[in-house]
XYZ file of C-alpha atoms in Angstrom:
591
model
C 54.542 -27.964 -49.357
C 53.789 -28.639 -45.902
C 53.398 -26.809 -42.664
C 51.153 -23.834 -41.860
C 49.330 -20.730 -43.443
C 51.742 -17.898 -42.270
C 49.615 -14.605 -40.907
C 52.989 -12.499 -42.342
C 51.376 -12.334 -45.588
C 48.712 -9.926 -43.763
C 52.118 -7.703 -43.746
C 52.209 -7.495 -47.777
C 50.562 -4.080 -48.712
C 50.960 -4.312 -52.282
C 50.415 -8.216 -52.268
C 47.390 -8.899 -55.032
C 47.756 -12.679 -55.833
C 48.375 -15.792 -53.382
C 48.678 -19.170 -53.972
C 49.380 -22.094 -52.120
C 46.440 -24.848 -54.252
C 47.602 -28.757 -54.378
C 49.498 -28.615 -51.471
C 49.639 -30.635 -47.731
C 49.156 -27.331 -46.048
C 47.275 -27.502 -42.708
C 45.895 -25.691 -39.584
C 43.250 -22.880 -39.839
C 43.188 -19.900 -42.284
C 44.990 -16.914 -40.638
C 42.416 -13.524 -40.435
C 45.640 -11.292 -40.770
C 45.465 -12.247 -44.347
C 42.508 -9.470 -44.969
C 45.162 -7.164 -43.926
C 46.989 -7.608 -46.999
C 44.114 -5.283 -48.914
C 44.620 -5.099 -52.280
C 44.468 -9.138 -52.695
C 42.271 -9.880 -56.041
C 43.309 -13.740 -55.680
C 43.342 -16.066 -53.600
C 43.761 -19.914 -53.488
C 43.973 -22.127 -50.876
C 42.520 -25.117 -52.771
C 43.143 -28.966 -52.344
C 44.861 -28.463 -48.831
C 44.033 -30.155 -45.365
C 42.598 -26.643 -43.586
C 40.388 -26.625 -41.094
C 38.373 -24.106 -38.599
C 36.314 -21.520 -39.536
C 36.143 -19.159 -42.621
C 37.396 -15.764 -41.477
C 34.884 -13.616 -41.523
C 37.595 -10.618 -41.880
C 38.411 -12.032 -45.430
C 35.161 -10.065 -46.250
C 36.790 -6.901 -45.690
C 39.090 -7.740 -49.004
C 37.302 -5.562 -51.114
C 39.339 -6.037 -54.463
C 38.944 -9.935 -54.335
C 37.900 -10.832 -57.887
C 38.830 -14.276 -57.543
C 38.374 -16.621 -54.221
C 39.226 -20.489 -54.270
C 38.760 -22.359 -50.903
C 37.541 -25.862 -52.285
C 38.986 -29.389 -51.352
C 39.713 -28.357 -47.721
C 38.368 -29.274 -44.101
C 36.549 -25.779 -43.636
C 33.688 -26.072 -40.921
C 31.032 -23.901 -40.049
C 28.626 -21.156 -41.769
C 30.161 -18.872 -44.842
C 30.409 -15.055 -43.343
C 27.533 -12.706 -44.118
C 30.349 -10.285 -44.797
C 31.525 -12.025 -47.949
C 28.297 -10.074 -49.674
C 30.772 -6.862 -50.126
C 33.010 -8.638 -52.418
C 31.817 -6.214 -55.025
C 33.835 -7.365 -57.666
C 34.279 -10.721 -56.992
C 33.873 -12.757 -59.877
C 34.777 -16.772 -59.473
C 33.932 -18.488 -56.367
C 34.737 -22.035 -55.282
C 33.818 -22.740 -51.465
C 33.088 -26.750 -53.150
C 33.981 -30.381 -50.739
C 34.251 -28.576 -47.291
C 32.371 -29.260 -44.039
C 30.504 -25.985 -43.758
C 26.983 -25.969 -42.849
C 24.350 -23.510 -41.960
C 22.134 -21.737 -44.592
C 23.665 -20.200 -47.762
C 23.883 -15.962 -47.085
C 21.243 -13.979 -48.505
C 24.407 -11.464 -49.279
C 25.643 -13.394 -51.924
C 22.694 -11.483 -53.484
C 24.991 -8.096 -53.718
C 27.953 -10.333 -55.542
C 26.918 -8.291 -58.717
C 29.743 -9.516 -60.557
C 30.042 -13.444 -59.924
C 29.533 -15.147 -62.883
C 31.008 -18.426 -61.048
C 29.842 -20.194 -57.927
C 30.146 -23.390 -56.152
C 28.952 -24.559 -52.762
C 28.482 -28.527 -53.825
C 29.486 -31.148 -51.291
C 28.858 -29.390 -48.069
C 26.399 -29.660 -45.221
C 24.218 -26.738 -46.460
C 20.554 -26.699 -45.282
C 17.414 -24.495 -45.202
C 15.918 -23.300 -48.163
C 18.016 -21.485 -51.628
C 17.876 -17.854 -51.047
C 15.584 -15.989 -53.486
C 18.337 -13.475 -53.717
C 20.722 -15.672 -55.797
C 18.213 -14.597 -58.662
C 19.988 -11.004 -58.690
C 22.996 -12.526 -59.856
C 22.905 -11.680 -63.490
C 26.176 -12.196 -64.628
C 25.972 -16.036 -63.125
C 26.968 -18.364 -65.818
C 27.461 -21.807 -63.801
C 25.444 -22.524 -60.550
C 26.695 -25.770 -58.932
C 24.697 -26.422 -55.392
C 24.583 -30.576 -55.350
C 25.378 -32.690 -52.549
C 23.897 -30.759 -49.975
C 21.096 -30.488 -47.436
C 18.864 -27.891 -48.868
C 15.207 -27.900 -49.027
C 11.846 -25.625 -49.760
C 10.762 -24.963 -53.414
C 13.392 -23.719 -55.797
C 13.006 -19.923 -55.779
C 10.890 -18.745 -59.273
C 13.476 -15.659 -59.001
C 16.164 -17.564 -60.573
C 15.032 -17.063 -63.900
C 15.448 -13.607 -64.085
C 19.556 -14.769 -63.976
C 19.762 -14.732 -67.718
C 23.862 -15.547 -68.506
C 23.417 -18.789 -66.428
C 24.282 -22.034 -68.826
C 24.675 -24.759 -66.250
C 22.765 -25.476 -63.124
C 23.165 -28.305 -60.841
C 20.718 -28.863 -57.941
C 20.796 -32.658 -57.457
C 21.255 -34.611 -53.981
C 19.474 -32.062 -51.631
C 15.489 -32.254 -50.299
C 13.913 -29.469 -52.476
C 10.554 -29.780 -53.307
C 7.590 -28.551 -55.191
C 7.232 -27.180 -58.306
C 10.116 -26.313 -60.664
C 9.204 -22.770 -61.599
C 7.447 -22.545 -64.779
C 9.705 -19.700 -65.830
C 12.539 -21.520 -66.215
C 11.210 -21.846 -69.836
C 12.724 -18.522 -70.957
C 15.842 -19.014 -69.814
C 17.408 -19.765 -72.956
C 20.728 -19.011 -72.713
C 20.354 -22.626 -70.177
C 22.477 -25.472 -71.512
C 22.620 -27.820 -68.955
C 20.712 -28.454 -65.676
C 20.778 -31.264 -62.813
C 18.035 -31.432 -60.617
C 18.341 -35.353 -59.874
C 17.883 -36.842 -56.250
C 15.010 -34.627 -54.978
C 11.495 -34.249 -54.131
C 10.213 -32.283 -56.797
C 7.290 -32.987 -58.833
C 4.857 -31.728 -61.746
C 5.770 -30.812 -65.781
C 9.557 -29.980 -66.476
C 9.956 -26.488 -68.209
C 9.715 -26.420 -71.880
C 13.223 -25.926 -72.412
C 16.232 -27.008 -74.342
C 17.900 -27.822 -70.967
C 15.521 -29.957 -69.472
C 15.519 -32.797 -72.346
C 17.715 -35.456 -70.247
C 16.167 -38.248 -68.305
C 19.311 -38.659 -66.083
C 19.224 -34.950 -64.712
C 15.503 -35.783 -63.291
C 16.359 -39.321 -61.583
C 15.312 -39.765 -57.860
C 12.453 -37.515 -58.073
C 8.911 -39.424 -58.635
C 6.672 -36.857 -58.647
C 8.096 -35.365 -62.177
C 6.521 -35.235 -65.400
C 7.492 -34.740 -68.987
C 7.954 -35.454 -72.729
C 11.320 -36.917 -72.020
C 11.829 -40.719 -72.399
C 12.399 -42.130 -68.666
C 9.632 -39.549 -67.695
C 5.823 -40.195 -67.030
C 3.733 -37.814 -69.734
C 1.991 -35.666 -67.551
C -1.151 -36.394 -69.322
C -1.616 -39.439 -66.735
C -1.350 -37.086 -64.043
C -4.324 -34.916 -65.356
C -6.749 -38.297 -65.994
C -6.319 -38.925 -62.702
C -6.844 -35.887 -61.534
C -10.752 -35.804 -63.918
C -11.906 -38.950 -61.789
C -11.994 -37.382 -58.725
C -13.712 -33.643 -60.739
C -17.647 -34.732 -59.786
C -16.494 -35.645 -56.020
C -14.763 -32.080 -56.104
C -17.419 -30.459 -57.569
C -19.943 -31.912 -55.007
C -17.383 -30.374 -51.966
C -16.503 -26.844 -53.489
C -19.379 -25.641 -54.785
C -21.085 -25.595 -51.419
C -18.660 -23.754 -50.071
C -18.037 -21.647 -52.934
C -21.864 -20.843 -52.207
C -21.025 -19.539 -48.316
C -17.605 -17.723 -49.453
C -19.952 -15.897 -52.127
C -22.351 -14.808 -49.860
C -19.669 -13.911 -47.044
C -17.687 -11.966 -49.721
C -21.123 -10.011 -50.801
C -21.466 -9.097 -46.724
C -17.533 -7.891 -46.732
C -18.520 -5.398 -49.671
C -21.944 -4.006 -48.237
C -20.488 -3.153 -45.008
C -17.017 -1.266 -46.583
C -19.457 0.703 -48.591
C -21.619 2.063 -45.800
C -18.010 2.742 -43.538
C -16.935 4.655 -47.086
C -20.311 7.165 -46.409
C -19.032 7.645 -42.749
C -17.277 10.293 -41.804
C -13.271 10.472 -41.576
C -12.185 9.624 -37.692
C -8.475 8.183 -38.115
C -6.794 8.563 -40.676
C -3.974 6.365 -40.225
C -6.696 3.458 -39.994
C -7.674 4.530 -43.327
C -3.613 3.951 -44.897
C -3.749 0.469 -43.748
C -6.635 -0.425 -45.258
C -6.331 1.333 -48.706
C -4.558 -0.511 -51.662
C -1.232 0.057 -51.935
C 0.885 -0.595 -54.842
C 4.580 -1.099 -53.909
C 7.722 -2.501 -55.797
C 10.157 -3.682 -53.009
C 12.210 -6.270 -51.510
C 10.071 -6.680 -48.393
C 6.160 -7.052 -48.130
C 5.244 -3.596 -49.250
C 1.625 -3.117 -47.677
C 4.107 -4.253 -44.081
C 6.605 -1.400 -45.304
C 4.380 1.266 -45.990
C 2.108 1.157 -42.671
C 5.566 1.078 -40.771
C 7.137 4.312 -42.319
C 3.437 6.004 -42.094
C 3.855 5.535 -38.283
C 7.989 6.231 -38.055
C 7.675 8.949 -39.678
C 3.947 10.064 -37.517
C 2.663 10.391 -40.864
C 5.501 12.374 -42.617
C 6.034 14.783 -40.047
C 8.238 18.130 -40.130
C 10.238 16.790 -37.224
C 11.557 13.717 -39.220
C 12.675 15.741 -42.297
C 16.211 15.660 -42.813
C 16.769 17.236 -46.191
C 14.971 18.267 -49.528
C 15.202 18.375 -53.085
C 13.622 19.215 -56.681
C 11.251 15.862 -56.586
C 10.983 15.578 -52.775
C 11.913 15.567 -49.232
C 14.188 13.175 -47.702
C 12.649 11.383 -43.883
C 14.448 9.123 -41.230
C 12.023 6.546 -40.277
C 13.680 3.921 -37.620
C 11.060 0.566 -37.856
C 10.356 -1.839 -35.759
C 13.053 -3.940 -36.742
C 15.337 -1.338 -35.735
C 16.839 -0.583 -38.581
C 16.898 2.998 -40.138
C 16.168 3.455 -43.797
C 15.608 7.351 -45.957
C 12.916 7.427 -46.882
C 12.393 10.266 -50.038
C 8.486 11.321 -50.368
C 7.969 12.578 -53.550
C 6.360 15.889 -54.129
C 4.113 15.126 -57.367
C 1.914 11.686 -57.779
C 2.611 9.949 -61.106
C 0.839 10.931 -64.025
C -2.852 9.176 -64.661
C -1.476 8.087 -67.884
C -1.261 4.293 -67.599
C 1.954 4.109 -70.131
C 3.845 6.420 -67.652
C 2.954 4.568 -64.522
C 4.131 1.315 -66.282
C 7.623 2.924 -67.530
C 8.371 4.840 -63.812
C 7.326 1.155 -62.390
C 9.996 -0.318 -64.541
C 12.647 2.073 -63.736
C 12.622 1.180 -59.983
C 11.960 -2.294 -60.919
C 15.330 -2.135 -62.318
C 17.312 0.718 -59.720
C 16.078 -2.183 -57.072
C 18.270 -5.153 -58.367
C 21.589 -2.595 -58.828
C 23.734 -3.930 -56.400
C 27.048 -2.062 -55.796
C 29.128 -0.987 -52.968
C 29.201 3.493 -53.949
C 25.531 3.116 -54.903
C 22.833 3.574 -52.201
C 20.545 0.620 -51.611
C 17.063 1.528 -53.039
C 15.083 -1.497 -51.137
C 11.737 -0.252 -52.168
C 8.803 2.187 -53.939
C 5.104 2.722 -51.927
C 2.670 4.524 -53.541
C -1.109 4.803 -52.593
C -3.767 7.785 -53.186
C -1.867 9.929 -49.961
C 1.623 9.409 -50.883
C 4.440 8.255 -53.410
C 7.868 7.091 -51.670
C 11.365 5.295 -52.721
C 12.828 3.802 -49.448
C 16.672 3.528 -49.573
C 19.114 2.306 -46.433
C 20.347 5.281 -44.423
C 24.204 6.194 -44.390
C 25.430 8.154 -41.194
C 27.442 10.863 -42.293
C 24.498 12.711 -44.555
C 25.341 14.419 -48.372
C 28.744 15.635 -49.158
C 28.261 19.038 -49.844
C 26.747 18.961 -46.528
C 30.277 18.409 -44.576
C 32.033 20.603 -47.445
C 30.377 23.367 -46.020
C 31.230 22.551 -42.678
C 34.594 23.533 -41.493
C 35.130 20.853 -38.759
C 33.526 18.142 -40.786
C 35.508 19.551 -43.671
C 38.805 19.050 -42.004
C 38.276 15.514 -41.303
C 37.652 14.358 -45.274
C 41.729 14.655 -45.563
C 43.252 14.127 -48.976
C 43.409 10.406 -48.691
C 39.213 10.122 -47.883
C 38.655 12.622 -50.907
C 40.643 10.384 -53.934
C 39.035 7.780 -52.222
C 35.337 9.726 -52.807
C 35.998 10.168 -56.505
C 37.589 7.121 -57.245
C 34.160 5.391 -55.472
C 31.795 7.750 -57.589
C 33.790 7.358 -60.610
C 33.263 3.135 -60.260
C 29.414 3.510 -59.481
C 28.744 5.570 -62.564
C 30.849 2.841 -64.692
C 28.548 -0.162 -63.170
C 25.551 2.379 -64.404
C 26.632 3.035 -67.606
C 28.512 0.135 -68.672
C 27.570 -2.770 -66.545
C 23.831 -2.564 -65.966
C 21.542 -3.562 -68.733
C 19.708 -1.247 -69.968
C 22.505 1.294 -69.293
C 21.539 3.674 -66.503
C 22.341 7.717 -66.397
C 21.921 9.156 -63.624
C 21.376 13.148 -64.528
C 21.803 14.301 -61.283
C 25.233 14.109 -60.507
C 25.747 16.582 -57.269
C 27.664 17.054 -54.110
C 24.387 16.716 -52.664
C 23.343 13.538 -54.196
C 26.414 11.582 -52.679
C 26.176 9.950 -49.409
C 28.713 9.269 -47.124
C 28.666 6.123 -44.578
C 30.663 5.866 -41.046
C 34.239 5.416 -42.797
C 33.658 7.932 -45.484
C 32.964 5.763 -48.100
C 30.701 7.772 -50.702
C 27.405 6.153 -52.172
C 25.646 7.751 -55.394
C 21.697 8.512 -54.046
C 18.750 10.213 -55.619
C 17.817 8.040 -58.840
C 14.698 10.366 -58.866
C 15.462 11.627 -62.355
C 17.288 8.716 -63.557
C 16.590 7.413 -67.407
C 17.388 3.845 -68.324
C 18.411 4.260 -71.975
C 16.906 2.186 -74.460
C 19.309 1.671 -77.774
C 16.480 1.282 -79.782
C 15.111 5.420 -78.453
C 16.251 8.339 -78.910
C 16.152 9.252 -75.234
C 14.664 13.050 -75.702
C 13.413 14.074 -72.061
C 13.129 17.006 -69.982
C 15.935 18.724 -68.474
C 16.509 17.183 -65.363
C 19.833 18.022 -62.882
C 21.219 20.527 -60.198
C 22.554 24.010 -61.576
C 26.281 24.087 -62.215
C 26.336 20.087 -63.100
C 24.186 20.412 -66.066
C 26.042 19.309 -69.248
C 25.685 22.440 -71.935
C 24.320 20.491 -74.588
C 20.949 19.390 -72.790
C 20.271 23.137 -72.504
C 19.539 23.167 -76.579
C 19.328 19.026 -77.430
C 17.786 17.778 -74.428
C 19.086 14.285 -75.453
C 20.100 12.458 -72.818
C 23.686 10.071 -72.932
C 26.070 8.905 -70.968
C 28.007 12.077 -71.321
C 25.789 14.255 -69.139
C 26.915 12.295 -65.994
C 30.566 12.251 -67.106
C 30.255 16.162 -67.592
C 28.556 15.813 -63.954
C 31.440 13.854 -62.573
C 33.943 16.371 -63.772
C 32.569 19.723 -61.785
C 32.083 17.340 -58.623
C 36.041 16.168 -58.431
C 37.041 19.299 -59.282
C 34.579 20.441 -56.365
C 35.882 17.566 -54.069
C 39.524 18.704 -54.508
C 38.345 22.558 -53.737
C 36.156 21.647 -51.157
C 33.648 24.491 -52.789
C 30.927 25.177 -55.276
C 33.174 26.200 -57.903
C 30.657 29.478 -58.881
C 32.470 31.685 -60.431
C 35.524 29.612 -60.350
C 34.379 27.390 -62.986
C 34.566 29.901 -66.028
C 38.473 30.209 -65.525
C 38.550 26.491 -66.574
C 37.037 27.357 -69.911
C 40.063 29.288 -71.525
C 43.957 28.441 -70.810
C 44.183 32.686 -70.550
C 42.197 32.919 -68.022
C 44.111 30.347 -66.461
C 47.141 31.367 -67.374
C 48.576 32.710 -63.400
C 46.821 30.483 -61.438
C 48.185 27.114 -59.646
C 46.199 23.800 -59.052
C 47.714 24.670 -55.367
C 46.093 27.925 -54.912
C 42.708 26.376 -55.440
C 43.107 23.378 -53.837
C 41.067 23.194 -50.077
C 43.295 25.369 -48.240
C 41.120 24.191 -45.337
C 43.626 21.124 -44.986
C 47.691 20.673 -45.337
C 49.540 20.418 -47.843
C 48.733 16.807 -49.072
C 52.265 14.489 -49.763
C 54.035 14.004 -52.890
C 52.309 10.760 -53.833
C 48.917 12.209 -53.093
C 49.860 15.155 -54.890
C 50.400 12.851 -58.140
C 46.724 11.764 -57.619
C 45.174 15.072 -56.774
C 47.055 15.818 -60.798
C 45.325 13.268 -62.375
C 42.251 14.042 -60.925
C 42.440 17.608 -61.940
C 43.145 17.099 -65.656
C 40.461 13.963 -65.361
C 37.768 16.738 -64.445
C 39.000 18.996 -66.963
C 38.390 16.674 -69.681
C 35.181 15.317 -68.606
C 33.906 18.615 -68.425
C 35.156 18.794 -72.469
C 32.385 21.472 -74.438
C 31.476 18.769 -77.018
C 30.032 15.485 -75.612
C 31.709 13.472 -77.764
C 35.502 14.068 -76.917
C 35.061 13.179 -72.981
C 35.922 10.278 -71.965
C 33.696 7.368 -71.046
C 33.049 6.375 -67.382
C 35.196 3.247 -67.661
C 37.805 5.118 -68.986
C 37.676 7.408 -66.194
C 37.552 4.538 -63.494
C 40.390 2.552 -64.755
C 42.643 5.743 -65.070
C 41.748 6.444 -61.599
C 42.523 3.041 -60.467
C 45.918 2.902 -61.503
C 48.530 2.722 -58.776
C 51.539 5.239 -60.558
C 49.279 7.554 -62.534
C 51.331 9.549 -64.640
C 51.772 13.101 -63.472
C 53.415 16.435 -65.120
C 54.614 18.136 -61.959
C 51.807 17.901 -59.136
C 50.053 21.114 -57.581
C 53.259 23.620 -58.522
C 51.544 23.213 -62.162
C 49.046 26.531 -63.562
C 45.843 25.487 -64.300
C 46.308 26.333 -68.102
C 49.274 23.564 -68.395
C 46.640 20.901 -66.896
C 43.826 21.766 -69.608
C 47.360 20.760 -71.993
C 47.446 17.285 -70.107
C-alpha cells in the first residue's frame, strides 16, 4: 500500500481499530484521526511517516493499544499522551524523536508494555516511570539519556525485562533493584555506571554489563568488588588525618547551632509564620514537602476564612494558588493523628498508597503535610466544584444535560472499579456522595475525599468505624461495621439514581424498597424534570442506569453486583432495555 494517511478516517464515529503496519505509506500523521474517538487501536508501524506526533492523538481516550514504531517520526512525544488512561501496549521504537521522555507517562496506569529504543532521547529517565506497576517489559536502549537511573523503579513490581544499554547514565544502579524478583532479564550494557550489581537473579550475565568500567560483581567478566574496597583501605589513614579535623570544627559549629535555638525557644512568640518554616515537618508528597507546606501556609494567609471553599466531617476544603501558579485544594483536617505510633504508620501508608493511584475520574492527591499546627492532603483543583453543588443550582443544573450525566456515572462507576479491582491492596472508598465528586471544565467527574478511605488487607477482617455521608451508608455497616467492597457499590447506587433525579432522593428512596410502593409511579415522573425530555437512545441508557442503581442498592451485600460488573455493563454501546422511561418503577426492580 502506498500513498498517504487519509484525515477521512477522523469522520468514523464508531471506528475502534486501524491498521495500515508493513506498508510504503508516507507523509505526516493526520490530527483529524483523534476525531475518530472511540479508537482502542492503532498501528501505523513499519511505514515511511514523517513530521511530528500529533499531539491531538492524546485526546483518544479509549486507546488501549498504540503502535508507531519503524517510521520517520521527528520531534518530542506530546505531554498529552499521559491521559491515555487505559492504554496498555506502547511502541514509539526506531523513530527520530528527541527531547526528554514525558513525566506523564507516569499516569499510564495501565501500560504493561513500552518502547522508546532507537531514538534521539536525552536528559535524565523520569522518576515517574516507577508508578507504572503493571509494566512488564521496559525497553529504553539506543538512546541519549543520562543522570543516575531513578531508585523509584523498583517499586514497578510486574516488570520482567529491562533494557537500558547504549545511553550515558551514570552512577549507582539502585540497590533496590534486589527485590525486584519478578525481574528476568535486564540490559544495562554501554554506559557509565559503576559500583556492585544488585543481588539478583537478573543481573547474573556478563554481556548485559559490557561498556561500563566502573561495575562490580560476582559475575565472571566482572571485577569482584572486593578490589574496589582494598583500594579504597590504603588511602583510610590519609582520610582519617583530613576528616577528623574537620569533623572537630563541624562538632563544635553544630554544638553553637543547638545553644542558640534553645535560648530563641525561651523567647517570646513574635511571628508565627517564621516559626512554620522552621519547625519539622513530616510530609508524604510528590514535591519537596517542607517547599509545599510553607507555600500553602502563605496562599492560604495561614488558613484563612476567606480561602475556604467548602467543608466536611474530617475537614475544610482551601484554594491556595502558589507561586508556580498553579491552584491545588487543599483539605485541612480537623483532628491531628492519634499519638499512637502504629496509627501514624498505617494513616502514613494509606496516602503513601492514594498518592501513586493514577486515573482519569479520580482526583490527583499530590501530597500530605503535617507538623504540630496543622495536618493537610493537597489534591489538584477542578473548576466546576462538587456535584451536588450544581444539582442544587438551577442554572448550573440545566447545563449537566442527559448526555454529561451518563457520562458522570459511567466515569464514577470506572474509578471505583480501578479502586476495587485494579489497585493493590484493593481500595474502598466509604464515602461515596454527590458531594465527594468533582467536576472539571468539560464536566468530566473525579472521585475526591479519600479521608475515610480503608485499603483492605485479605489477610484482616477490616472491622472499623462507621465512616460515610447519611443516605449513602450501606445498611449492613449500621450493625457489622465490616467494611467491603459492597459499601461503595451500595454508595454508587443512591448517587446514579440521584444523578438521573437531579435530587437528594429523601424520602424518595423508601419507594424503591417495595415494588407496591412503586407500583403507579414512572422512571419519567422522577426523572430531572429540570431538563427535556432526553432522546430515545439516551432514554435506553437512563434504563439501564436505573435498574443498575436498583440493584446495587440490593438489602444483602452479597447479591449486588461488583464494580467491574457495573462498569462493563455501563460501557456497553446497545445496553439492553425493557421499554425506556414509559416503564413504573416496580417493573425496573423486575429487570
Amino acid at each position: 500500500m502506498y500513498g498517504e494517511i487519509s484525515d477521512i478516517w477522523g469522520q468514523c464515529p464508531n471506528l475502534t481499530t486501524l491498521i495500515f503496519a508493513g506498508n510504503n505509506l508516507t507523509g505526516s500523521i493526520p490530527s483529524e484521526i483523534a476525531n475518530a474517538t472511540n479508537l482502542q487501536e492503532l498501528d501505523f508501524s513499519s511505514n515511511h511517516l514523517v513530521g511530528v506526533v500529533p499531539k491531538d492523538l492524546g485526546r483518544l481516550a479509549s486507546m488501549v493499544n498504540l503502535k508507531l514504531n519503524g517510521n520517520e517520526l521527528l520531534g518530542s512525544i506530546p505531554s498529552e499522551f499521559g491521559a491515555f488512561t487505559e492504554l496498555e501496549y506502547l511502541d514509539m521504537s526506531t523513530n527520530n524523536l528527541n527531547g526528554s521522555i514525558p513525566s506523564t507517562f507516569g499516569e499510564l496506569v495501565s501500560l504493561n508494555y513500552l518502547n522508546l529504543s532507537n531514538n534521539n532521547f536525552s536528559q535524565e529517565i523520569p522518576f515517574q516511570l516507577g508508578q507504572l506497576f503493571h509494566l512488564s517489559q521496559l525497553d529504553l536502549s539506543h538512546n541519549s539519556l543520562e543522570g543516575k537511573i531513578p531508585s523509584e523503579m523498583s517499586n514497578m513490581q510486574s516488570l520482567e525485562r529491562l533494557n537500558l544499554s547504549h545511553n550515558n547514565l551514570s552512577g549507582l544502579i539502585p540497590a533496590t533493584f534486589d527485590g525486584m524478583r519478578g525481574l528476568l532479564y535486564v540490559d544495562v550494557s554501554y554506559n557509565h555506571l559503576q559500583g556492585p550489581i544488585p543481588n539478583n537473579k537478573a543481573f547474573q550475565d556478563a554481556h548485559s554489563f559490557e561498556g561500563n568500567v566502573g561495575l562490580c560483581g560476582n559475575v565472571v567478566g566482572l571485577q569482584s568488588c572486593n578490589k574496589h574496597v582494598s583500594k579504597r583501605k590504603n588511602n583510610r589513614k590519609l582520610v582519617f588525618a583530613i576528616v577528623f579535623p574537620i569533623l572537630g570544627v563541624v562538632l563544635l559549629a553544630f554544638l553553637a547551632i543547638v545553644f542558640i535555638k534553645t535560648r530563641r525557644k525561651k523567647e517570646p512568640e513574635t511571628d508565627k509564620s517564621d516559626i512554620h518554616d522552621e519547625e519539622e515537618v513530616f510530609s508524604i508528597s510528590l514535591f519537596d514537602g517542607k517547599k509545599l507546606y510553607s507555600e500553602i501556609i502563605r496562599a492560604t494567609d495561614g488558613f484563612n476564612s476567606i480561602y475556604c471553599i467548602g467543608n466536611g466531617g474530617s475537614g475544610s476544603v482551601y484554594k491556595a494558588k502558589l507561586p508556580s501558579g498553579s491552584i491545588v485544594a487543599v483539605k485541612k483536617l480537623h483532628q491531628k493523628l492519634g499519638r499512637e505510633e502504629t496509627s501514624q504508620k498505617e494513616f502514613h501508608n494509606e496516602i503513601s498508597a492514594l498518592i501513586n493511584i493514577r486515573h482519569r475520574n479520580i482526583v490527583k492527591l499530590c501530597g500530605f503535610c503535617s507538623n504540630s499546627q496543622h495536618s493537610f492532603l493537597v489534591y489538584e483543583y477542578l473548576d466546576k466544584g462538587s456535584l451536588a453543588s450544581i444539582l442544587s443550582k438551577e442554572d448550573e443544573a440545566k447545563k449537566l444535560d442527559w448526555s454529561r450525566r451518563v457520562r458522570i456515572v459511567k466515569g464514577v462507576a470506572h474509578a471505583l472499579s480501578y479502586m476495587h479491582h485494579d489497585c493493590v491492596p484493593p481500595i474502598v472508598h466509604r464515602d461515596i456522595s454527590s458531594s465527594n465528586i468533582l467536576l472539571d471544565y468539560d464536566y468530566e467527574p473525579c472521585v475526591s475525599d479519600f479521608g475515610t478511605a480503608k485499603l483492605l488487607n485479605p489477610d484482616s477482617s477490616n472491622w472499623s468505624s462507621l465512616a460515610g455521608t447519611y443516605g449513602y451508608v450501606a445498611p449492613e455497616l449500621a450493625y457489622t461495621m465490616k467494611v467491603t467492597e459492597k459499601c461503595d457499590v451500595y454508595s454508587f447506587g443512591v448517587l446514579a439514581l440521584e444523578v438521573i433525579m437531579g435530587k437528594r432522593l429523601g424520602d424518595l428512596i423508601s419507594s424503591f424498597s417495595s415494588p407496591s410502593a412503586c407500583e403507579n409511579k414512572l422512571l419519567k415522573d422522577v426523572l430531572d424534570q429540570r431538563l427535556p425530555p432526553p432522546t430515545p437512545e439516551v432514554e435506553d441508557e437512563l434504563t439501564t442506569i436505573a435498574s443498575v442503581a436498583i440493584a446495587c442498592r440490593h438489602s444483602q451485600p452479597q447479591s449486588r453486583p461488583t464494580m467491574h460488573m457495573v462498569s462493563q455493563l455501563l460501557s456497553l454501546q446497545n445496553a439492553t432495555s425493557t421499554g425506556g422511561p414509559g416503564i413504573t418503577l416496580e417493573q425496573l426492580i423486575k429487570i
